[in-house]
Amino acid sequence: MGRRTTIPLLGLALCASLIVGCDSDSGPGASATSKTVAASTSVAPPPAPGALPRITILATGGTIAGKATAGSGVGYTAGQASVQDLIAAVPGLEKIATLQAESIANIGSQDMSEEIWLTLARRINQLFADNATDGVVITHGTDTIEETAFFLDNVVATDKPVVLVGAMRPANALSADGPANLRAAVTVAAAPAARGRGALVVLNETIHGARDVTKTHTSSIQTFVSPNTGPEGYVAGDSVRFVKNPLSHQRPRFPLPEGSSLPRVDIVYSHAGMRPDQVRDAVDHGAKGIVLAGVGDGNTAKAVLDALAKANDDRVVVRSTRVGAGEVVRNAEVNDDELGFVASADLNPAKSRILLQLLLTVNITDPLRVQQEFTAR
Ligand code: SIN
């Protein structure tokens, strides 16, 4: 993990703020048997009139901080530029917000880990608890940005904006998209209308909600979509326009788990001619939960369903889908009631894995309770 450095870029703009705190006592762990998992979201007043919002940029690496290989049209290494380099590439950023910046890591997001997620979440909670910032922007590789966004969305209890941003082209590429995306992300984080919307992902002038967003193209700058719901909003220059109601984000958050890892949950990927070996491998390696990236409506070969039903005796099985849009419907193609499975609703396999990991941290393992959480969140 990268060394963390704090770089105050400009003086802090003062504003009164009331942080109720990230309420770990009333989170999902408070009552594993209660119907809803309750944790209050802290509500803080906006910056004083006339003061620039204070935005903290937390850098983690990715293509936005990548450098192209000399002489190569496509080759580059993610996570090379410093957070100061990223900020310096956006003229006028200091007119949008009073900035401070820290490096949390400098990696390609294929190497993003639970340890870095937890470090990031603790740092964000601390910044908000200390009233040290009015919003956070996280620079991140696009490959797993939706996973980090979803994790943070579930554990950071605040109404202040948390905005993740990446780029599809490295920092020194022709037509690098990083500077414009970073400007857009800071603009969104500084916007009063961005409050109370959970974690957001901003790329290519579009704002997505953490639950909905997914990457759909390997190289195009228009890669992120929210297939089931559409985007949260748009940003054009200094204009930020939301098209969704923020009320949908007012749901409980999980208490941040102690330590540096989460319970092991494996994803098994279904395909024609699939054998049950991936399921056995997950069981043999101690997975506490298994997510099926199923075909169609979260289905898979009979032999795999049998193996999952057996594995289900002492771990949780969630049926998700490898299809990029739509819902996995409970009891539609697979008898979840009989087999004790959970249907992932609109969560893709990677996000199903994260939600199941968080539920396991608070000892929610009963399939019907797990189902409630998948359906409610
Ligand atoms: C990464 O996810 O770190 C590499 C790809 C990207 O940022 O677009």
Short mmCIF file of C-alpha atoms and ligand atoms in Angstrom, two decimals:
data_model
loop_
_atom_site.label_atom_id
_atom_site.label_comp_id
_atom_site.label_asym_id
_atom_site.label_seq_id
_atom_site.Cartn_x
_atom_site.Cartn_y
_atom_site.Cartn_z
CA MET A 1 0.00 0.00 0.00
CA GLY A 2 1.27 3.48 -0.77
CA ARG A 3 2.55 5.86 1.85
CA ARG A 4 -0.04 8.41 2.92
CA THR A 5 1.02 12.03 2.71
CA THR A 6 -1.12 15.02 3.51
CA ILE A 7 -0.59 18.01 1.28
CA PRO A 8 -2.47 21.13 2.32
CA LEU A 9 -2.77 23.03 -0.94
CA LEU A 10 -4.53 26.13 0.23
CA GLY A 11 -5.72 27.53 3.51
CA LEU A 12 -8.80 25.88 4.97
CA ALA A 13 -12.04 27.69 4.49
CA LEU A 14 -13.83 27.65 7.81
CA CYS A 15 -17.39 26.54 8.09
CA ALA A 16 -19.51 25.46 10.97
CA SER A 17 -20.39 21.83 10.83
CA LEU A 18 -22.24 19.33 12.92
CA ILE A 19 -21.04 15.79 12.53
CA VAL A 20 -23.28 13.34 14.28
CA GLY A 21 -20.66 10.66 13.65
CA CYS A 22 -20.65 7.38 11.87
CA ASP A 23 -23.03 5.51 14.03
CA SER A 24 -21.55 2.06 14.50
CA ASP A 25 -23.82 1.21 17.42
CA SER A 26 -26.95 1.29 15.39
CA GLY A 27 -25.55 -0.37 12.29
CA PRO A 28 -26.38 -3.74 10.87
CA GLY A 29 -24.50 -5.45 13.66
CA ALA A 30 -26.65 -3.87 16.34
CA SER A 31 -29.34 -6.44 15.93
CA ALA A 32 -28.77 -9.30 13.59
CA THR A 33 -32.36 -10.34 14.10
CA SER A 34 -34.05 -7.00 13.52
CA LYS A 35 -35.88 -6.62 10.24
CA THR A 36 -34.01 -3.56 9.09
CA VAL A 37 -30.36 -2.81 9.69
CA ALA A 38 -30.29 0.68 11.06
CA ALA A 39 -27.44 3.17 11.14
CA SER A 40 -28.01 6.89 11.01
CA THR A 41 -26.29 8.99 8.40
CA SER A 42 -24.59 12.08 9.78
CA VAL A 43 -26.03 15.32 8.50
CA ALA A 44 -23.82 18.39 8.35
CA PRO A 45 -24.69 21.95 7.32
CA PRO A 46 -23.27 23.20 4.01
CA PRO A 47 -20.27 25.58 3.89
CA ALA A 48 -20.89 29.15 5.00
CA PRO A 49 -22.25 31.40 2.25
CA GLY A 50 -19.43 32.80 0.14
CA ALA A 51 -16.83 30.29 1.36
CA LEU A 52 -15.41 27.81 -1.10
CA PRO A 53 -16.25 24.25 -0.17
CA ARG A 54 -13.29 22.30 1.23
CA ILE A 55 -12.67 19.20 -0.88
CA THR A 56 -10.15 16.49 -0.06
CA ILE A 57 -8.70 14.48 -2.93
CA LEU A 58 -7.64 10.97 -1.94
CA ALA A 59 -5.51 9.35 -4.63
CA THR A 60 -5.34 5.59 -5.15
CA GLY A 61 -3.79 5.31 -8.64
CA GLY A 62 -5.35 3.97 -11.84
CA THR A 63 -5.08 5.09 -15.42
CA ILE A 64 -5.95 8.63 -14.37
CA ALA A 65 -2.47 8.56 -12.77
CA GLY A 66 -1.03 6.35 -15.52
CA LYS A 67 1.83 7.16 -17.89
CA ALA A 68 1.89 5.93 -21.47
CA THR A 69 4.89 3.94 -22.58
CA ALA A 70 7.07 6.02 -24.92
CA GLY A 71 6.52 5.10 -28.55
CA SER A 72 3.54 2.90 -27.85
CA GLY A 73 0.02 3.72 -29.00
CA VAL A 74 -1.68 1.69 -26.29
CA GLY A 75 0.80 0.54 -23.66
CA TYR A 76 0.90 2.31 -20.31
CA THR A 77 1.39 1.70 -16.63
CA ALA A 78 -1.37 2.68 -14.20
CA GLY A 79 -0.60 4.54 -10.98
CA GLN A 80 2.51 6.59 -11.87
CA ALA A 81 1.61 10.27 -11.48
CA SER A 82 1.37 11.87 -8.04
CA VAL A 83 -1.79 13.49 -6.76
CA GLN A 84 -0.07 16.89 -7.11
CA ASP A 85 0.55 16.12 -10.81
CA LEU A 86 -3.14 15.32 -11.27
CA ILE A 87 -4.22 18.57 -9.65
CA ALA A 88 -1.62 20.61 -11.56
CA ALA A 89 -3.10 19.31 -14.84
CA VAL A 90 -6.43 21.04 -14.14
CA PRO A 91 -6.07 24.81 -14.41
CA GLY A 92 -8.46 26.71 -12.18
CA LEU A 93 -9.36 23.78 -9.91
CA GLU A 94 -8.53 25.94 -6.90
CA LYS A 95 -11.31 28.33 -7.93
CA ILE A 96 -13.92 25.60 -7.46
CA ALA A 97 -12.86 24.42 -4.02
CA THR A 98 -10.26 24.78 -1.32
CA LEU A 99 -8.25 21.63 -1.92
CA GLN A 100 -6.19 19.30 0.16
CA ALA A 101 -4.80 16.05 -1.13
CA GLU A 102 -3.48 12.78 0.18
CA SER A 103 -2.06 9.68 -1.43
CA ILE A 104 -3.64 6.52 -0.04
CA ALA A 105 -2.12 4.19 -2.67
CA ASN A 106 -0.75 4.36 -6.20
CA ILE A 107 -1.82 1.13 -7.84
CA GLY A 108 -3.69 -0.21 -10.82
CA SER A 109 -7.15 -0.97 -9.50
CA GLN A 110 -6.83 -4.64 -10.43
CA ASP A 111 -4.74 -4.71 -7.23
CA MET A 112 -7.33 -2.91 -5.12
CA SER A 113 -7.68 -4.80 -1.84
CA GLU A 114 -9.94 -5.03 1.17
CA GLU A 115 -7.08 -3.57 3.21
CA ILE A 116 -7.04 -0.41 1.07
CA TRP A 117 -10.85 -0.21 1.13
CA LEU A 118 -10.81 -0.25 4.90
CA THR A 119 -7.96 2.30 5.08
CA LEU A 120 -9.85 4.56 2.67
CA ALA A 121 -13.14 4.26 4.54
CA ARG A 122 -11.49 4.94 7.91
CA ARG A 123 -9.74 8.00 6.50
CA ILE A 124 -12.97 9.36 5.00
CA ASN A 125 -14.90 8.76 8.23
CA GLN A 126 -12.12 10.54 10.15
CA LEU A 127 -12.12 13.54 7.81
CA PHE A 128 -15.87 13.91 8.19
CA ALA A 129 -15.86 13.25 11.93
CA ASP A 130 -13.22 15.98 12.38
CA ASN A 131 -15.17 18.30 10.10
CA ALA A 132 -11.94 18.63 8.13
CA THR A 133 -13.64 18.61 4.74
CA ASP A 134 -16.96 19.24 3.00
CA GLY A 135 -16.55 16.49 0.43
CA VAL A 136 -14.15 13.82 -0.77
CA VAL A 137 -12.96 12.99 -4.29
CA ILE A 138 -11.18 9.66 -4.79
CA THR A 139 -9.04 9.13 -7.87
CA HIS A 140 -9.20 5.46 -8.81
CA GLY A 141 -8.63 2.98 -11.64
CA THR A 142 -11.76 2.33 -13.63
CA ASP A 143 -11.49 -1.46 -13.55
CA THR A 144 -12.77 -1.81 -9.99
CA ILE A 145 -14.03 1.71 -9.30
CA GLU A 146 -17.62 0.44 -9.08
CA GLU A 147 -16.62 -2.03 -6.34
CA THR A 148 -14.83 0.57 -4.23
CA ALA A 149 -17.74 2.97 -4.73
CA PHE A 150 -20.25 0.33 -3.62
CA PHE A 151 -18.15 -0.63 -0.60
CA LEU A 152 -17.83 3.01 0.51
CA ASP A 153 -21.50 3.61 -0.19
CA ASN A 154 -22.31 0.93 2.36
CA VAL A 155 -19.91 1.97 5.13
CA VAL A 156 -19.48 5.75 5.00
CA ALA A 157 -22.35 7.27 6.94
CA THR A 158 -22.52 10.91 5.96
CA ASP A 159 -24.58 13.12 3.76
CA LYS A 160 -21.43 14.84 2.45
CA PRO A 161 -20.42 13.97 -1.11
CA VAL A 162 -18.02 11.09 -1.75
CA VAL A 163 -17.14 11.13 -5.46
CA LEU A 164 -14.96 8.58 -7.24
CA VAL A 165 -13.30 9.50 -10.51
CA GLY A 166 -11.06 7.77 -13.02
CA ALA A 167 -9.94 8.04 -16.62
CA MET A 168 -9.71 5.74 -19.58
CA ARG A 169 -6.58 7.35 -21.00
CA PRO A 170 -3.31 7.79 -19.13
CA ALA A 171 -2.27 11.20 -17.86
CA ASN A 172 0.23 11.84 -20.67
CA ALA A 173 -1.88 10.44 -23.54
CA LEU A 174 -3.20 12.50 -26.42
CA SER A 175 -6.67 13.69 -25.36
CA ALA A 176 -6.25 12.45 -21.80
CA ASP A 177 -9.69 12.45 -20.17
CA GLY A 178 -8.39 12.56 -16.60
CA PRO A 179 -8.10 16.36 -16.15
CA ALA A 180 -11.65 17.01 -17.39
CA ASN A 181 -12.99 14.14 -15.28
CA LEU A 182 -11.17 15.40 -12.18
CA ARG A 183 -12.53 18.90 -12.70
CA ALA A 184 -16.04 17.44 -13.07
CA ALA A 185 -15.62 15.30 -9.94
CA VAL A 186 -14.49 18.26 -7.81
CA THR A 187 -17.36 20.33 -9.22
CA VAL A 188 -19.83 17.60 -8.23
CA ALA A 189 -18.28 17.14 -4.76
CA ALA A 190 -18.55 20.90 -4.22
CA ALA A 191 -22.19 21.05 -5.31
CA PRO A 192 -24.83 21.30 -2.55
CA ALA A 193 -27.14 19.06 -4.62
CA ALA A 194 -24.62 16.21 -4.39
CA ARG A 195 -25.25 15.82 -0.67
CA GLY A 196 -27.23 12.85 0.59
CA ARG A 197 -26.67 10.74 -2.52
CA GLY A 198 -24.17 8.22 -1.19
CA ALA A 199 -21.00 7.48 -3.13
CA LEU A 200 -21.00 8.71 -6.73
CA VAL A 201 -18.86 7.85 -9.76
CA VAL A 202 -18.14 10.67 -12.23
CA LEU A 203 -16.66 10.12 -15.69
CA ASN A 204 -17.32 11.61 -19.11
CA GLU A 205 -19.67 14.34 -17.78
CA THR A 206 -21.99 11.76 -16.23
CA ILE A 207 -22.75 11.13 -12.55
CA HIS A 208 -23.63 7.58 -11.50
CA GLY A 209 -24.84 6.09 -8.23
CA ALA A 210 -22.57 3.49 -6.62
CA ARG A 211 -25.17 0.73 -6.64
CA ASP A 212 -26.14 1.20 -10.26
CA VAL A 213 -22.91 1.95 -12.10
CA THR A 214 -20.89 -0.54 -14.11
CA LYS A 215 -18.07 -0.51 -16.65
CA THR A 216 -19.17 -1.73 -20.08
CA HIS A 217 -16.33 -1.05 -22.52
CA THR A 218 -12.66 -1.95 -22.29
CA SER A 219 -11.29 1.25 -23.81
CA SER A 220 -13.94 3.81 -24.74
CA ILE A 221 -14.15 6.96 -22.62
CA GLN A 222 -17.93 6.37 -22.63
CA THR A 223 -17.70 3.12 -20.67
CA PHE A 224 -19.75 3.67 -17.52
CA VAL A 225 -23.51 3.16 -17.51
CA SER A 226 -26.20 2.56 -14.93
CA PRO A 227 -28.05 -0.11 -16.90
CA ASN A 228 -31.09 -0.60 -14.68
CA THR A 229 -31.79 2.93 -13.58
CA GLY A 230 -29.93 5.42 -15.76
CA PRO A 231 -27.43 7.93 -14.40
CA GLU A 232 -27.81 10.03 -11.29
CA GLY A 233 -27.12 13.22 -13.20
CA TYR A 234 -24.84 15.18 -15.48
CA VAL A 235 -22.07 17.72 -15.16
CA ALA A 236 -21.24 20.23 -17.86
CA GLY A 237 -18.65 22.86 -17.02
CA ASP A 238 -19.78 24.39 -13.74
CA SER A 239 -23.33 23.08 -14.05
CA VAL A 240 -24.31 20.01 -12.01
CA ARG A 241 -27.77 18.59 -12.74
CA PHE A 242 -29.25 15.64 -10.90
CA VAL A 243 -32.13 13.76 -12.46
CA LYS A 244 -32.83 11.31 -9.61
CA ASN A 245 -34.39 11.79 -6.23
CA PRO A 246 -31.78 11.61 -3.41
CA LEU A 247 -34.27 9.91 -1.08
CA SER A 248 -33.43 6.54 -2.56
CA HIS A 249 -29.98 6.77 -0.91
CA GLN A 250 -31.21 7.25 2.61
CA ARG A 251 -30.64 3.78 3.91
CA PRO A 252 -28.62 2.30 6.76
CA ARG A 253 -24.86 1.89 6.57
CA PHE A 254 -22.75 -0.92 8.01
CA PRO A 255 -20.33 -0.33 10.86
CA LEU A 256 -16.77 -0.45 9.54
CA PRO A 257 -15.30 -3.88 10.30
CA GLU A 258 -12.16 -4.06 12.43
CA GLY A 259 -8.92 -5.41 10.96
CA SER A 260 -7.69 -5.43 7.39
CA SER A 261 -9.88 -7.97 5.62
CA LEU A 262 -13.46 -9.08 5.11
CA PRO A 263 -14.92 -12.59 5.23
CA ARG A 264 -13.98 -14.63 2.18
CA VAL A 265 -16.67 -14.77 -0.49
CA ASP A 266 -15.84 -16.33 -3.86
CA ILE A 267 -17.50 -15.74 -7.22
CA VAL A 268 -18.04 -18.73 -9.52
CA TYR A 269 -18.63 -17.96 -13.18
CA SER A 270 -21.18 -20.04 -15.06
CA HIS A 271 -20.82 -21.10 -18.69
CA ALA A 272 -21.98 -23.80 -21.07
CA GLY A 273 -20.49 -27.13 -20.08
CA MET A 274 -19.67 -25.92 -16.55
CA ARG A 275 -18.51 -28.47 -14.00
CA PRO A 276 -18.91 -28.04 -10.24
CA ASP A 277 -15.16 -27.76 -9.60
CA GLN A 278 -15.21 -23.98 -8.95
CA VAL A 279 -17.77 -24.51 -6.20
CA ARG A 280 -15.66 -27.25 -4.60
CA ASP A 281 -12.60 -25.05 -4.85
CA ALA A 282 -14.38 -22.21 -3.03
CA VAL A 283 -15.51 -24.61 -0.29
CA ASP A 284 -12.05 -26.18 0.02
CA HIS A 285 -10.46 -22.73 0.37
CA GLY A 286 -12.74 -21.72 3.21
CA ALA A 287 -15.18 -19.37 1.49
CA LYS A 288 -17.92 -18.28 3.88
CA GLY A 289 -20.12 -17.36 0.98
CA ILE A 290 -20.38 -18.07 -2.75
CA VAL A 291 -21.80 -15.77 -5.41
CA LEU A 292 -22.88 -17.40 -8.65
CA ALA A 293 -22.28 -15.26 -11.75
CA GLY A 294 -25.02 -17.25 -13.41
CA VAL A 295 -26.29 -17.34 -16.93
CA GLY A 296 -29.50 -15.45 -17.69
CA ASP A 297 -31.63 -15.11 -14.57
CA GLY A 298 -28.83 -16.39 -12.31
CA ASN A 299 -29.06 -19.99 -13.44
CA THR A 300 -26.39 -22.64 -13.98
CA ALA A 301 -25.87 -26.30 -14.88
CA LYS A 302 -27.72 -28.92 -12.80
CA ALA A 303 -24.48 -30.38 -11.41
CA VAL A 304 -23.39 -26.89 -10.27
CA LEU A 305 -26.77 -26.16 -8.67
CA ASP A 306 -26.45 -29.46 -6.79
CA ALA A 307 -22.95 -28.53 -5.61
CA LEU A 308 -24.17 -25.08 -4.54
CA ALA A 309 -27.10 -26.62 -2.63
CA LYS A 310 -24.63 -28.84 -0.81
CA ALA A 311 -22.24 -25.96 -0.12
CA ASN A 312 -25.19 -23.99 1.20
CA ASP A 313 -25.31 -26.14 4.36
CA ASP A 314 -22.71 -24.00 6.09
CA ARG A 315 -22.23 -20.94 3.89
CA VAL A 316 -24.46 -18.44 2.06
CA VAL A 317 -25.09 -18.82 -1.67
CA VAL A 318 -26.21 -15.80 -3.70
CA ARG A 319 -27.36 -16.14 -7.30
CA SER A 320 -26.31 -13.18 -9.43
CA THR A 321 -25.92 -12.98 -13.19
CA ARG A 322 -23.15 -12.50 -15.72
CA VAL A 323 -25.65 -10.55 -17.86
CA GLY A 324 -25.00 -6.84 -17.59
CA ALA A 325 -28.55 -5.65 -16.94
CA GLY A 326 -31.83 -6.71 -15.39
CA GLU A 327 -32.66 -8.47 -12.13
CA VAL A 328 -32.21 -11.96 -10.79
CA VAL A 329 -35.74 -12.84 -9.70
CA ARG A 330 -36.25 -15.01 -6.65
CA ASN A 331 -37.85 -18.41 -7.34
CA ALA A 332 -38.27 -17.68 -11.07
CA GLU A 333 -35.94 -20.19 -12.76
CA VAL A 334 -34.41 -21.66 -9.61
CA ASN A 335 -36.36 -22.67 -6.52
CA ASP A 336 -34.58 -20.48 -3.98
CA ASP A 337 -37.02 -21.34 -1.20
CA GLU A 338 -36.27 -25.03 -1.56
CA LEU A 339 -32.51 -24.72 -2.11
CA GLY A 340 -31.93 -21.96 0.45
CA PHE A 341 -30.38 -19.55 -2.05
CA VAL A 342 -30.53 -15.77 -2.19
CA ALA A 343 -31.39 -13.88 -5.41
CA SER A 344 -29.13 -10.84 -5.96
CA ALA A 345 -31.89 -8.59 -7.38
CA ASP A 346 -30.08 -5.91 -9.44
CA LEU A 347 -26.62 -6.39 -7.93
CA ASN A 348 -23.96 -7.73 -10.25
CA PRO A 349 -21.62 -10.49 -9.00
CA ALA A 350 -18.86 -8.15 -7.79
CA LYS A 351 -21.28 -5.98 -5.80
CA SER A 352 -23.21 -9.03 -4.53
CA ARG A 353 -19.92 -10.29 -3.17
CA ILE A 354 -19.29 -7.04 -1.28
CA LEU A 355 -22.79 -6.89 0.21
CA LEU A 356 -22.55 -10.52 1.32
CA GLN A 357 -19.12 -9.87 2.87
CA LEU A 358 -20.54 -6.94 4.85
CA LEU A 359 -23.56 -8.95 5.97
CA LEU A 360 -21.26 -11.73 7.16
CA THR A 361 -19.28 -9.21 9.23
CA VAL A 362 -22.43 -8.57 11.25
CA ASN A 363 -23.36 -12.27 11.41
CA ILE A 364 -26.35 -12.07 9.10
CA THR A 365 -26.32 -15.51 7.49
CA ASP A 366 -29.92 -16.68 7.42
CA PRO A 367 -30.84 -16.79 3.71
CA LEU A 368 -34.14 -15.01 4.23
CA ARG A 369 -32.47 -12.20 6.22
CA VAL A 370 -29.74 -11.97 3.58
CA GLN A 371 -32.47 -11.84 0.93
CA GLN A 372 -34.14 -8.93 2.72
CA GLU A 373 -30.91 -6.97 2.61
CA PHE A 374 -30.30 -7.69 -1.07
CA THR A 375 -33.83 -6.62 -1.89
CA ALA A 376 -33.89 -3.56 0.38
CA ARG A 377 -30.53 -1.97 -0.44
C1 SIN B 1 -7.08 0.51 -13.46
O1 SIN B 1 -8.25 0.19 -13.20
O2 SIN B 1 -6.27 0.84 -12.58
C2 SIN B 1 -6.59 0.49 -14.86
C3 SIN B 1 -7.62 0.87 -15.84
C4 SIN B 1 -8.17 2.25 -15.68
O3 SIN B 1 -7.95 2.96 -14.72
O4 SIN B 1 -8.90 2.65 -16.61
#
